[in-house]
Structure formats: structure tokens, C-alpha cells
CSV table of C-alpha atoms and ligand atoms in Angstrom, one decimal:
chain,number,residue,atom,x,y,z
A,259,MET,CA,9.1,-11.1,23.1
A,260,THR,CA,9.4,-9.3,19.8
A,261,ILE,CA,7.6,-6.0,19.3
A,262,TYR,CA,6.6,-6.0,15.6
A,263,PHE,CA,6.3,-2.5,14.3
A,264,ASP,CA,6.8,-3.1,10.6
A,265,ASN,CA,3.2,-3.7,9.5
A,266,ALA,CA,3.5,-1.6,6.4
A,267,ALA,CA,6.1,-4.2,5.1
A,268,THR,CA,3.9,-7.2,6.0
A,269,THR,CA,1.5,-8.3,8.8
A,270,GLN,CA,1.1,-11.3,11.0
A,271,ILE,CA,-1.7,-13.6,9.8
A,272,ASP,CA,-4.9,-13.1,11.7
A,273,SER,CA,-6.0,-16.1,13.8
A,274,SER,CA,-9.4,-16.5,12.0
A,275,VAL,CA,-7.4,-16.4,8.7
A,276,GLN,CA,-5.0,-19.1,10.1
A,277,GLU,CA,-7.9,-21.3,10.9
A,278,LEU,CA,-9.5,-20.9,7.5
A,279,LEU,CA,-6.1,-21.5,5.8
A,280,SER,CA,-5.6,-24.8,7.6
A,281,SER,CA,-9.1,-26.1,7.1
A,282,LEU,CA,-9.4,-25.2,3.4
A,283,SER,CA,-5.9,-26.5,2.7
A,284,ARG,CA,-7.1,-29.8,4.0
A,285,ASP,CA,-10.6,-29.8,2.6
A,286,VAL,CA,-10.6,-27.9,-0.7
A,287,PHE,CA,-8.2,-29.1,-3.3
A,288,GLY,CA,-10.2,-29.2,-6.5
A,289,ASN,CA,-9.2,-27.2,-9.5
A,290,PRO,CA,-11.7,-24.3,-9.5
A,291,ASN,CA,-12.1,-24.6,-13.2
A,292,SER,CA,-13.1,-28.3,-13.2
A,293,ILE,CA,-16.8,-29.0,-13.6
A,294,HIS,CA,-17.1,-31.8,-11.2
A,295,SER,CA,-18.1,-31.4,-7.5
A,296,GLU,CA,-14.6,-30.8,-6.1
A,297,GLY,CA,-14.0,-28.2,-8.8
A,298,ARG,CA,-17.4,-26.5,-8.1
A,299,LYS,CA,-16.7,-26.5,-4.4
A,300,ALA,CA,-13.3,-24.7,-4.9
A,301,ARG,CA,-14.9,-22.3,-7.4
A,302,LYS,CA,-17.6,-21.4,-4.8
A,303,TYR,CA,-14.9,-20.1,-2.4
A,304,ILE,CA,-13.4,-17.8,-5.1
A,305,GLU,CA,-16.8,-16.4,-6.2
A,306,GLU,CA,-17.8,-15.9,-2.5
A,307,ALA,CA,-14.6,-13.9,-2.0
A,308,ARG,CA,-15.2,-11.9,-5.2
A,309,THR,CA,-18.8,-11.1,-4.1
A,310,PHE,CA,-17.5,-10.1,-0.7
A,311,PHE,CA,-14.9,-7.7,-2.2
A,312,SER,CA,-17.5,-6.3,-4.6
A,313,GLU,CA,-19.7,-5.4,-1.7
A,314,TYR,CA,-16.9,-4.1,0.5
A,315,LEU,CA,-15.5,-1.9,-2.3
A,316,SER,CA,-18.9,-1.1,-3.9
A,317,CYS,CA,-18.1,-2.3,-7.4
A,318,GLU,CA,-19.3,-5.1,-9.7
A,319,ALA,CA,-17.9,-8.6,-9.0
A,320,SER,CA,-16.9,-8.8,-12.7
A,321,GLU,CA,-14.6,-5.8,-12.2
A,322,LEU,CA,-12.4,-7.7,-9.8
A,323,VAL,CA,-9.5,-9.9,-10.9
A,324,PHE,CA,-7.4,-12.0,-8.4
A,325,THR,CA,-3.7,-11.9,-8.9
A,326,SER,CA,-0.6,-13.1,-7.1
A,327,CYS,CA,0.3,-9.8,-5.4
A,328,ALA,CA,-0.1,-6.1,-5.8
A,329,SER,CA,3.1,-5.9,-7.7
A,330,GLU,CA,1.5,-8.0,-10.4
A,331,SER,CA,-1.6,-5.9,-10.4
A,332,ASN,CA,0.3,-2.7,-10.8
A,333,ASN,CA,2.6,-4.3,-13.5
A,334,TYR,CA,-0.4,-5.5,-15.4
A,335,PHE,CA,-2.3,-2.3,-15.5
A,336,LEU,CA,0.6,0.1,-16.0
A,337,LYS,CA,2.3,-2.0,-18.7
A,338,SER,CA,-0.9,-2.9,-20.6
A,339,PHE,CA,-2.9,0.3,-20.5
A,340,PRO,CA,-2.5,2.0,-23.9
A,341,ALA,CA,-1.9,5.5,-22.6
A,342,ASP,CA,-0.2,8.3,-24.6
A,343,LEU,CA,1.1,9.7,-21.3
A,344,ILE,CA,1.5,8.4,-17.8
A,345,ILE,CA,1.5,10.9,-15.0
A,346,THR,CA,2.9,9.6,-11.7
A,347,SER,CA,5.0,10.5,-8.7
A,348,PRO,CA,8.6,9.7,-7.7
A,349,THR,CA,7.2,8.6,-4.3
A,350,GLU,CA,5.3,5.6,-5.6
A,351,HIS,CA,6.2,2.1,-4.6
A,352,SER,CA,9.0,0.6,-6.7
A,353,CYS,CA,6.7,-1.8,-8.5
A,354,VAL,CA,4.8,1.2,-9.9
A,355,LEU,CA,8.0,3.2,-10.7
A,356,GLU,CA,9.6,0.2,-12.5
A,357,SER,CA,6.4,-0.7,-14.4
A,358,VAL,CA,5.9,2.8,-15.6
A,359,LYS,CA,9.5,3.0,-16.8
A,360,ALA,CA,9.2,-0.5,-18.4
A,361,SER,CA,6.0,0.5,-20.2
A,362,GLY,CA,8.0,2.5,-22.7
A,363,LYS,CA,5.4,5.3,-22.5
A,364,LYS,CA,5.9,9.0,-22.1
A,365,ILE,CA,6.0,9.9,-18.4
A,366,HIS,CA,5.4,13.1,-16.5
A,367,TRP,CA,6.8,13.1,-13.0
A,368,LEU,CA,4.6,15.3,-10.7
A,369,LYS,CA,6.1,18.1,-8.7
A,370,LEU,CA,5.5,17.4,-5.0
A,371,ASP,CA,5.2,19.2,-1.6
A,372,GLN,CA,7.0,18.3,1.6
A,373,TYR,CA,4.8,15.3,2.2
A,374,GLY,CA,5.0,14.0,-1.3
A,375,LEU,CA,1.6,15.3,-2.3
A,376,LEU,CA,1.0,16.6,-5.8
A,377,ILE,CA,1.0,20.3,-6.6
A,378,LYS,CA,-2.4,20.9,-8.3
A,379,GLU,CA,-1.2,23.6,-10.7
A,380,ASP,CA,1.5,21.3,-12.1
A,381,LEU,CA,-1.0,18.5,-12.7
A,382,GLU,CA,-3.7,20.7,-14.2
A,383,SER,CA,-1.3,22.4,-16.6
A,384,ILE,CA,0.0,19.1,-17.9
A,385,LEU,CA,-3.6,17.8,-18.3
A,386,GLU,CA,-4.5,21.0,-20.2
A,387,ALA,CA,-1.6,20.6,-22.5
A,388,ASN,CA,-2.5,16.9,-23.2
A,389,ALA,CA,-6.3,17.3,-23.3
A,390,ASP,CA,-6.5,15.5,-26.7
A,391,LYS,CA,-4.3,12.5,-25.5
A,392,LYS,CA,-5.2,9.4,-23.6
A,393,VAL,CA,-3.7,10.2,-20.2
A,394,LEU,CA,-3.3,7.8,-17.2
A,395,ILE,CA,-2.6,9.1,-13.7
A,396,SER,CA,-1.1,6.5,-11.4
A,397,LEU,CA,-1.1,7.7,-7.8
A,398,MET,CA,-1.1,5.7,-4.7
A,399,TYR,CA,-3.8,6.4,-2.1
A,400,GLY,CA,-1.7,6.1,1.1
A,401,ASN,CA,2.1,6.2,0.9
A,402,ASN,CA,3.9,3.2,2.4
A,403,GLU,CA,6.9,5.1,3.8
A,404,ILE,CA,5.6,8.4,5.0
A,405,GLY,CA,1.9,7.6,5.2
A,406,SER,CA,0.6,10.8,3.4
A,407,ILE,CA,-2.7,10.5,1.7
A,408,ASN,CA,-3.4,11.5,-1.9
A,409,ASP,CA,-6.7,13.2,-2.6
A,410,LEU,CA,-8.4,10.6,-4.8
A,411,GLN,CA,-11.7,12.6,-4.7
A,412,TYR,CA,-10.0,15.5,-6.3
A,413,LEU,CA,-8.4,13.3,-9.0
A,414,SER,CA,-11.7,11.6,-9.7
A,415,GLU,CA,-13.4,15.0,-10.1
A,416,LEU,CA,-10.8,16.0,-12.7
A,417,LYS,CA,-12.3,13.3,-14.9
A,418,LEU,CA,-15.4,15.5,-15.3
A,419,LYS,CA,-13.2,18.0,-17.1
A,420,PHE,CA,-10.8,15.8,-18.9
A,421,SER,CA,-12.8,13.0,-20.6
A,422,ASN,CA,-9.7,11.2,-21.9
A,423,LEU,CA,-8.3,10.8,-18.4
A,424,PHE,CA,-7.9,7.4,-16.6
A,425,ILE,CA,-6.9,6.9,-13.0
A,426,HIS,CA,-5.1,4.0,-11.4
A,427,SER,CA,-4.3,3.9,-7.7
A,428,ASP,CA,-2.1,1.6,-5.7
A,429,CYS,CA,-4.4,1.1,-2.6
A,430,VAL,CA,-2.2,-1.4,-0.8
A,431,GLN,CA,-1.7,0.7,2.3
A,432,ALA,CA,-5.3,2.0,2.2
A,433,LEU,CA,-7.2,-1.2,2.3
A,434,THR,CA,-9.0,-1.5,5.7
A,435,LYS,CA,-7.5,1.8,6.8
A,436,LEU,CA,-8.9,4.5,4.5
A,437,ASP,CA,-12.3,5.1,3.0
A,438,LEU,CA,-12.3,3.1,-0.2
A,439,ASN,CA,-15.8,3.3,-1.8
A,440,LEU,CA,-15.5,2.8,-5.5
A,441,SER,CA,-19.1,3.9,-6.1
A,442,THR,CA,-18.3,7.4,-5.0
A,443,LEU,CA,-14.7,7.5,-6.4
A,444,ASN,CA,-14.6,7.8,-10.1
A,445,ILE,CA,-11.4,5.9,-10.6
A,446,ASP,CA,-10.7,3.2,-13.1
A,447,SER,CA,-8.4,0.8,-11.4
A,448,ILE,CA,-7.0,0.0,-8.0
A,449,SER,CA,-4.6,-2.7,-6.7
A,450,CYS,CA,-4.5,-4.4,-3.2
A,451,SER,CA,-2.6,-7.1,-1.4
A,452,ALA,CA,-3.6,-9.6,1.2
A,453,HIS,CA,-0.4,-9.8,3.2
A,454,LYS,CA,-0.7,-6.1,4.3
A,455,VAL,CA,-4.0,-6.7,6.0
A,456,HIS,CA,-3.2,-9.9,8.0
A,457,GLY,CA,-3.8,-12.2,5.1
A,458,PRO,CA,-1.4,-14.6,3.4
A,459,LYS,CA,1.4,-13.7,1.1
A,460,GLY,CA,1.0,-14.4,-2.6
A,461,VAL,CA,-2.5,-13.0,-3.2
A,462,GLY,CA,-3.6,-9.7,-4.6
A,463,LEU,CA,-6.4,-8.2,-6.6
A,464,ILE,CA,-6.9,-5.6,-9.2
A,465,TYR,CA,-10.2,-3.7,-9.8
A,466,ILE,CA,-10.7,-2.6,-13.4
A,467,ASN,CA,-13.9,-0.7,-14.0
A,468,LYS,CA,-16.2,-1.6,-17.0
A,469,LYS,CA,-15.2,1.4,-19.0
A,470,ALA,CA,-11.5,0.7,-18.9
A,471,GLN,CA,-12.2,-3.0,-19.5
A,472,GLY,CA,-14.4,-2.5,-22.5
A,473,ILE,CA,-12.9,0.5,-24.3
A,474,LEU,CA,-9.4,-0.8,-24.1
A,475,SER,CA,-9.9,-4.5,-24.6
A,476,LEU,CA,-7.4,-4.9,-21.7
A,477,LYS,CA,-8.1,-8.6,-21.6
A,478,ASN,CA,-6.0,-9.0,-24.8
A,479,LEU,CA,-3.1,-7.4,-23.1
A,480,ALA,CA,-2.9,-9.8,-20.1
A,481,LEU,CA,0.5,-10.3,-18.6
A,482,ILE,CA,-0.2,-14.1,-18.2
A,483,HIS,CA,-1.9,-15.8,-21.2
A,484,GLY,CA,-3.1,-19.4,-20.9
A,485,GLY,CA,-6.3,-21.1,-19.8
A,486,GLY,CA,-8.3,-17.8,-19.6
A,487,GLN,CA,-9.0,-17.9,-15.9
A,488,GLU,CA,-10.2,-14.7,-14.2
A,489,SER,CA,-12.3,-13.9,-17.3
A,490,GLY,CA,-9.1,-13.9,-19.4
A,491,PHE,CA,-7.4,-11.1,-17.5
A,492,ARG,CA,-5.1,-13.4,-15.6
A,493,SER,CA,-4.5,-17.0,-16.7
A,494,GLY,CA,-3.2,-19.6,-14.2
A,495,THR,CA,-5.1,-21.8,-11.7
A,496,GLN,CA,-6.3,-19.5,-9.0
A,497,ASN,CA,-4.9,-19.6,-5.4
A,498,VAL,CA,-8.3,-20.7,-4.0
A,499,VAL,CA,-7.3,-21.0,-0.4
A,500,GLY,CA,-5.3,-17.7,-0.5
A,501,ILE,CA,-8.2,-15.8,-2.1
A,502,ALA,CA,-10.7,-17.1,0.5
A,503,ALA,CA,-8.2,-16.1,3.2
A,504,PHE,CA,-7.8,-12.6,1.7
A,505,ALA,CA,-11.5,-12.0,2.0
A,506,GLN,CA,-11.5,-13.4,5.5
A,507,ALA,CA,-8.7,-11.1,6.5
A,508,VAL,CA,-10.6,-8.0,5.4
A,509,LYS,CA,-13.9,-9.3,7.0
A,510,SER,CA,-12.1,-10.0,10.3
A,511,SER,CA,-10.6,-6.4,10.4
A,512,LYS,CA,-14.1,-5.0,10.0
A,513,GLU,CA,-15.7,-7.4,12.6
A,514,ASP,CA,-12.8,-6.7,15.0
A,515,SER,CA,-13.2,-2.9,14.7
A,516,GLY,CA,-9.7,-3.0,13.3
A,517,LEU,CA,-9.7,0.6,12.2
A,518,GLU,CA,-10.9,2.0,15.5
A,519,LYS,CA,-8.3,0.0,17.4
A,520,LEU,CA,-5.6,1.2,15.0
A,521,LYS,CA,-6.7,4.8,15.3
A,522,ALA,CA,-6.5,4.6,19.1
A,523,LEU,CA,-3.0,3.2,18.9
A,524,ASP,CA,-2.1,6.0,16.4
A,525,ALA,CA,-3.4,8.7,18.8
A,526,TYR,CA,-1.5,7.2,21.7
A,527,PHE,CA,1.8,7.0,19.7
A,528,LEU,CA,1.4,10.7,18.7
A,529,LYS,CA,0.7,11.7,22.3
A,530,ILE,CA,3.9,10.0,23.6
A,531,LEU,CA,5.8,11.4,20.7
A,532,ASP,CA,4.7,14.9,21.6
A,533,GLU,CA,5.7,14.4,25.2
A,534,LYS,CA,9.2,13.2,24.1
A,535,ASN,CA,9.8,16.0,21.6
A,536,PRO,CA,12.3,17.0,20.5
A,537,LEU,CA,14.0,13.6,20.8
A,538,LEU,CA,12.1,12.0,18.0
A,539,ILE,CA,10.9,14.1,15.0
A,540,LEU,CA,8.0,13.2,12.9
A,541,ASN,CA,8.7,13.4,9.1
A,542,SER,CA,5.2,12.3,8.2
A,543,PRO,CA,2.2,14.6,8.2
A,544,ARG,CA,0.4,14.7,11.6
A,545,GLU,CA,-3.0,14.7,9.9
A,546,LYS,CA,-4.2,13.1,6.7
A,547,ARG,CA,-1.9,10.2,7.3
A,548,VAL,CA,-2.5,6.4,7.0
A,549,PRO,CA,-3.3,5.4,10.6
A,550,GLY,CA,-0.3,3.6,12.1
A,551,ILE,CA,2.4,4.8,9.7
A,552,PHE,CA,5.0,7.1,11.2
A,553,ASN,CA,8.2,8.2,9.5
A,554,LEU,CA,10.6,9.6,12.1
A,555,HIS,CA,14.2,10.7,12.8
A,556,LEU,CA,16.2,10.9,15.9
A,557,ALA,CA,17.5,14.5,16.1
A,558,ASN,CA,20.1,13.8,18.8
A,559,SER,CA,21.7,10.6,17.6
A,560,ARG,CA,24.4,9.9,15.0
A,561,LEU,CA,22.9,6.6,14.0
A,562,LYS,CA,22.0,6.1,10.3
A,563,SER,CA,18.6,4.4,9.5
A,564,GLU,CA,19.9,0.9,9.2
A,565,GLU,CA,22.1,1.2,12.3
A,566,LEU,CA,19.1,2.4,14.3
A,567,VAL,CA,17.0,-0.5,12.9
A,568,LEU,CA,19.6,-3.0,13.9
A,569,GLN,CA,20.1,-1.4,17.4
A,570,LEU,CA,16.3,-1.7,17.9
A,571,ASP,CA,16.3,-5.2,16.6
A,572,LEU,CA,18.9,-6.1,19.2
A,573,LYS,CA,16.4,-5.0,21.8
A,574,GLY,CA,13.6,-7.0,20.2
A,575,ILE,CA,11.8,-4.3,18.2
A,576,CYS,CA,11.2,-4.6,14.5
A,577,VAL,CA,10.9,-1.4,12.5
A,578,SER,CA,12.2,-0.5,9.0
A,579,SER,CA,14.6,1.9,7.4
A,580,GLY,CA,11.6,3.0,5.3
A,581,SER,CA,11.9,1.3,2.0
A,582,ALA,CA,13.4,-1.8,0.5
A,583,CYS,CA,15.5,0.7,-1.5
A,584,SER,CA,17.0,2.1,1.6
A,585,SER,CA,19.6,-0.5,2.4
A,586,LEU,CA,23.2,-1.1,3.0
A,587,LYS,CA,24.9,-1.6,-0.4
A,588,GLY,CA,27.7,-4.2,-0.7
A,589,ASP,CA,30.3,-1.4,-0.2
A,590,SER,CA,28.5,-0.4,3.0
A,591,GLN,CA,27.5,2.9,1.5
A,592,ILE,CA,24.2,4.1,2.8
A,593,ILE,CA,21.5,4.9,0.3
A,594,SER,CA,18.9,7.3,1.7
A,595,SER,CA,15.1,6.8,1.1
A,596,TYR,CA,14.1,7.9,-2.4
A,597,VAL,CA,10.7,8.8,-1.0
A,598,LEU,CA,12.0,11.2,1.6
A,599,ARG,CA,14.4,12.7,-0.9
A,600,ALA,CA,11.5,13.3,-3.4
A,601,CYS,CA,9.6,15.1,-0.6
A,602,GLY,CA,12.6,17.4,-0.3
A,603,PHE,CA,14.1,16.1,3.0
A,604,SER,CA,17.9,16.7,3.3
A,605,ALA,CA,20.3,13.8,2.7
A,606,GLU,CA,21.2,14.0,6.4
A,607,ILE,CA,17.6,13.5,7.6
A,608,SER,CA,16.8,10.9,4.9
A,609,GLU,CA,19.8,8.9,5.9
A,610,LYS,CA,18.8,8.7,9.5
A,611,SER,CA,15.0,8.2,9.3
A,612,ILE,CA,13.0,5.1,10.2
A,613,ARG,CA,9.5,3.9,9.6
A,614,VAL,CA,7.4,2.6,12.5
A,615,SER,CA,4.1,1.0,11.3
A,616,LEU,CA,1.5,-0.4,13.7
A,617,SER,CA,-1.3,-2.8,13.3
A,618,ARG,CA,-4.5,-3.3,15.3
A,619,HIS,CA,-2.8,-6.3,17.0
A,620,ASN,CA,-0.2,-4.0,18.7
A,621,ASN,CA,-0.9,-2.5,22.1
A,622,LEU,CA,-0.2,0.5,24.3
A,623,ASP,CA,2.5,-1.3,26.4
A,624,GLU,CA,4.5,-2.0,23.2
A,625,ILE,CA,4.4,1.7,22.3
A,626,ASP,CA,5.6,2.6,25.8
A,627,THR,CA,8.4,0.1,25.5
A,628,PHE,CA,9.4,1.4,22.1
A,629,PHE,CA,9.8,4.9,23.4
A,630,LYS,CA,11.8,3.8,26.4
A,631,ILE,CA,14.2,1.7,24.3
A,632,ILE,CA,14.7,4.3,21.6
A,633,GLU,CA,15.5,6.9,24.2
A,634,GLY,CA,18.2,4.6,25.6
A,635,VAL,CA,19.6,3.9,22.1
A,636,ALA,CA,19.7,7.6,21.3
A,637,SER,CA,21.7,8.4,24.5
A,638,LYS,CA,24.1,5.6,23.8
A,639,PHE,CA,24.9,7.0,20.3
A,640,PRO,CA,24.7,10.8,20.7
A,641,LEU,CA,25.7,13.2,17.9
A,642,GLU,CA,29.4,13.4,17.6
B,230,PLP,N1,2.5,-1.0,-3.2
B,230,PLP,C1,2.7,-0.6,-1.9
B,230,PLP,C2,2.3,0.8,-1.5
B,230,PLP,C3,3.3,-1.4,-1.0
B,230,PLP,O1,3.5,-1.0,0.2
B,230,PLP,C4,3.7,-2.7,-1.5
B,230,PLP,C5,4.4,-3.6,-0.5
B,230,PLP,O2,5.5,-3.5,-0.3
B,230,PLP,C6,3.4,-3.1,-2.8
B,230,PLP,C7,2.8,-2.2,-3.6
B,230,PLP,C8,3.7,-4.5,-3.3
B,230,PLP,O3,2.8,-5.4,-2.8
B,230,PLP,P1,3.0,-7.0,-3.0
B,230,PLP,O4,4.0,-7.4,-1.9
B,230,PLP,O5,1.7,-7.6,-2.8
B,230,PLP,O6,3.5,-7.2,-4.4
């Protein structure tokens, strides 16, 4: 039996979502933009999903656009938004980093603390210096590698002082796990993805508030032009079944008390980790962390991240070396996590760290087994 602890990379599809996927794939095939009954039937599923998300996130349904993934959502907003300056962090997901670079706009890279969180003085001084410019801050809510949580409330309050400030947040790891109420957060845009919350791959969404939509005519700057679907923001026939399944995944997490279950597993993992100390060291913050995400290193083992991932895999445990960018290159040279390096971790620690990410579908026995196995692996490969 595999123990799947790589839920920040992707998740297993929830059983209620599986059922919906198979019934809708069979029964709903119309083009949602056709005016006949089959088209209207398909369209109803999309609009029900949009209404569900608007209630769940506390925003207007017309502020939500369905996309193919969060990478697309981030690419769209960051490349299209006509900012004079983009302020972001080197710990963002690569789809944000690459979009910001490809936008051709001026970039300010934030100075960070040991958990990858911004240093307020640095941000505020750059905002003061650019108060007359259109500035976009792009900062993820919860980090996918280390789990640290950015203070979106603080960012949204900065908008009271800087009227030309816009905020975009990659909320992929936050959806269903952190408080995401857009009526209390004064931010302009967020991106989310279905496959991180037990939904299918290939479906995402972007929220763009009315102000950003209107003032900037973002519609004219769509990445995909064509038939004008999704109110012109994103042409292409919608993934009807995937969109309905995305909504069902989020609904199911709520109905299943998903967050409470995940928090209980998180607390148990921390408890066992404390008991085993100093074998496994937590790189992530203890508090203010996305529940279920732990970045760790083995202090008493010589194994590098990928070697440890493979040793655990041999024993049936799936974890990750942290990021898709931490991988063995063709010449077998190990690249350490850019996120950990940006947080100031040494090359030695960055090169031997792993990410364990839980979901509500894991259980306490799996956590016990993980600790037993990793202890065995560490003693088999001690420091030289
Ligand atoms: N942003 C974060 C924080 C992620 O963890 C991921 C997934 O790896 C993405 C963006 C990209 O999401 P998608 O696979 O839907 O493009």
C-alpha cells in the first residue's frame, strides 16, 4: 500500500467528485454556448459552479473566470495587467516567477525573512518611492514548499494608503485550507486550481474584481482570443465536467469537515516530530503554516533530497524534494530548492530537504509508519 504524502503537488480525486465526473461525462455533452436544450443543460452546470464559488469566496459570480489551470490564471493576470512595476517574491511558484519575467515589466524582488515572508519596511519604502505609479504586488497566500502564510490582510490594508496599488495572490495552496473571504480582503485577483483540492487536473479559476476588470479593460488583453467565452476573458469551449467537478471538490471538503481533519493530522505529525527530535528538523514555520505542509531535513543522514525521496519511494512512501525545480539534472548534479535558498537556508540544508504534504484522506497510522521508515532510512545512510 502506498502512503501518499505529496498532496501539495496534486491530490487523489475525491470519491464524490469521481462519481460526478463519470455521470456528467456520460450525460452532459452539449456545447455550453449552444442555445438548444443540450447546450443549456451544460451551461447550467458551469453557472451553478460559478454561483457556488461566488458564495464560497464571497465575491460576484461575474468576477470569476474558469481557466485550464492556475498556471494559466497567473500567466494571464501577470502578463496582461498594465503595471508600471511588479513587486513579488523569489519564493513564488515558477508560473508566477516566469510570467513576471516574461511580462517585460519592471520588477522589484522583495527582501524576505527566514520563512520567506516579506520584510514590511522594504515593501513600504518601495511603495512610497513609486506612489505615483501603477504598482502590482503578486504574493502567494500559502507557500507550496515551506507552507508559510503571507499576511494578505496587511497587504489589502496598504491599499487604503496607496490608491494606485493592485494585489494579485496565488491562492492554490490556500483554497479549502486558509480563510479566503474576498469580501473582507481588499485584493484584486486570485488564482486557484482544482487538482490541489481533490478535483480533476486541467481546471482552474481566476477571480478579478470589478475595479481591475473595468479600469484596465483586461478583457482586451486576454491570453486566448476567440469565441468570447467566459465573458471574453478566456475564449475556448469550457471544460464543463471539470468545472462542475471543481465545485464539487470544494463542496465535499466543506461537508466532510476537511479542514478540521487536516488540522488534526497536522497536530499529530508535529507531536511525533517533536518526540523524534533531533532526527528530523522542521524548516517550515511551526505556526502560521498551511495545514499539512512540512518542509524538513534529516540532520543525521548524508542523503540528498532526491536520494531520500527515492529511498522512501522504495518503501512505498511518496513525498517530494520540494519543488519541480529541485531535481537531478542530466549530469547528476543536484540543484537545491530555490525557495529554501531564498529563505536563507544553507546550500547543505537546501540540498537535503524534503516536503511532506498531507491531505484529509491520510490517517494517523500512515504518519506513524512514515516516522518509523524514515528513522530506518536515516540509520542506513548516516552522515559520513
Ligand atoms: N501555484 C502554486 C502555489 C502551486 O503549488 C501550483 C502547483 O504546482 C501552481 C501554482 C500551478 O497550478 P496548476 O498545476 O493548476 O497550473
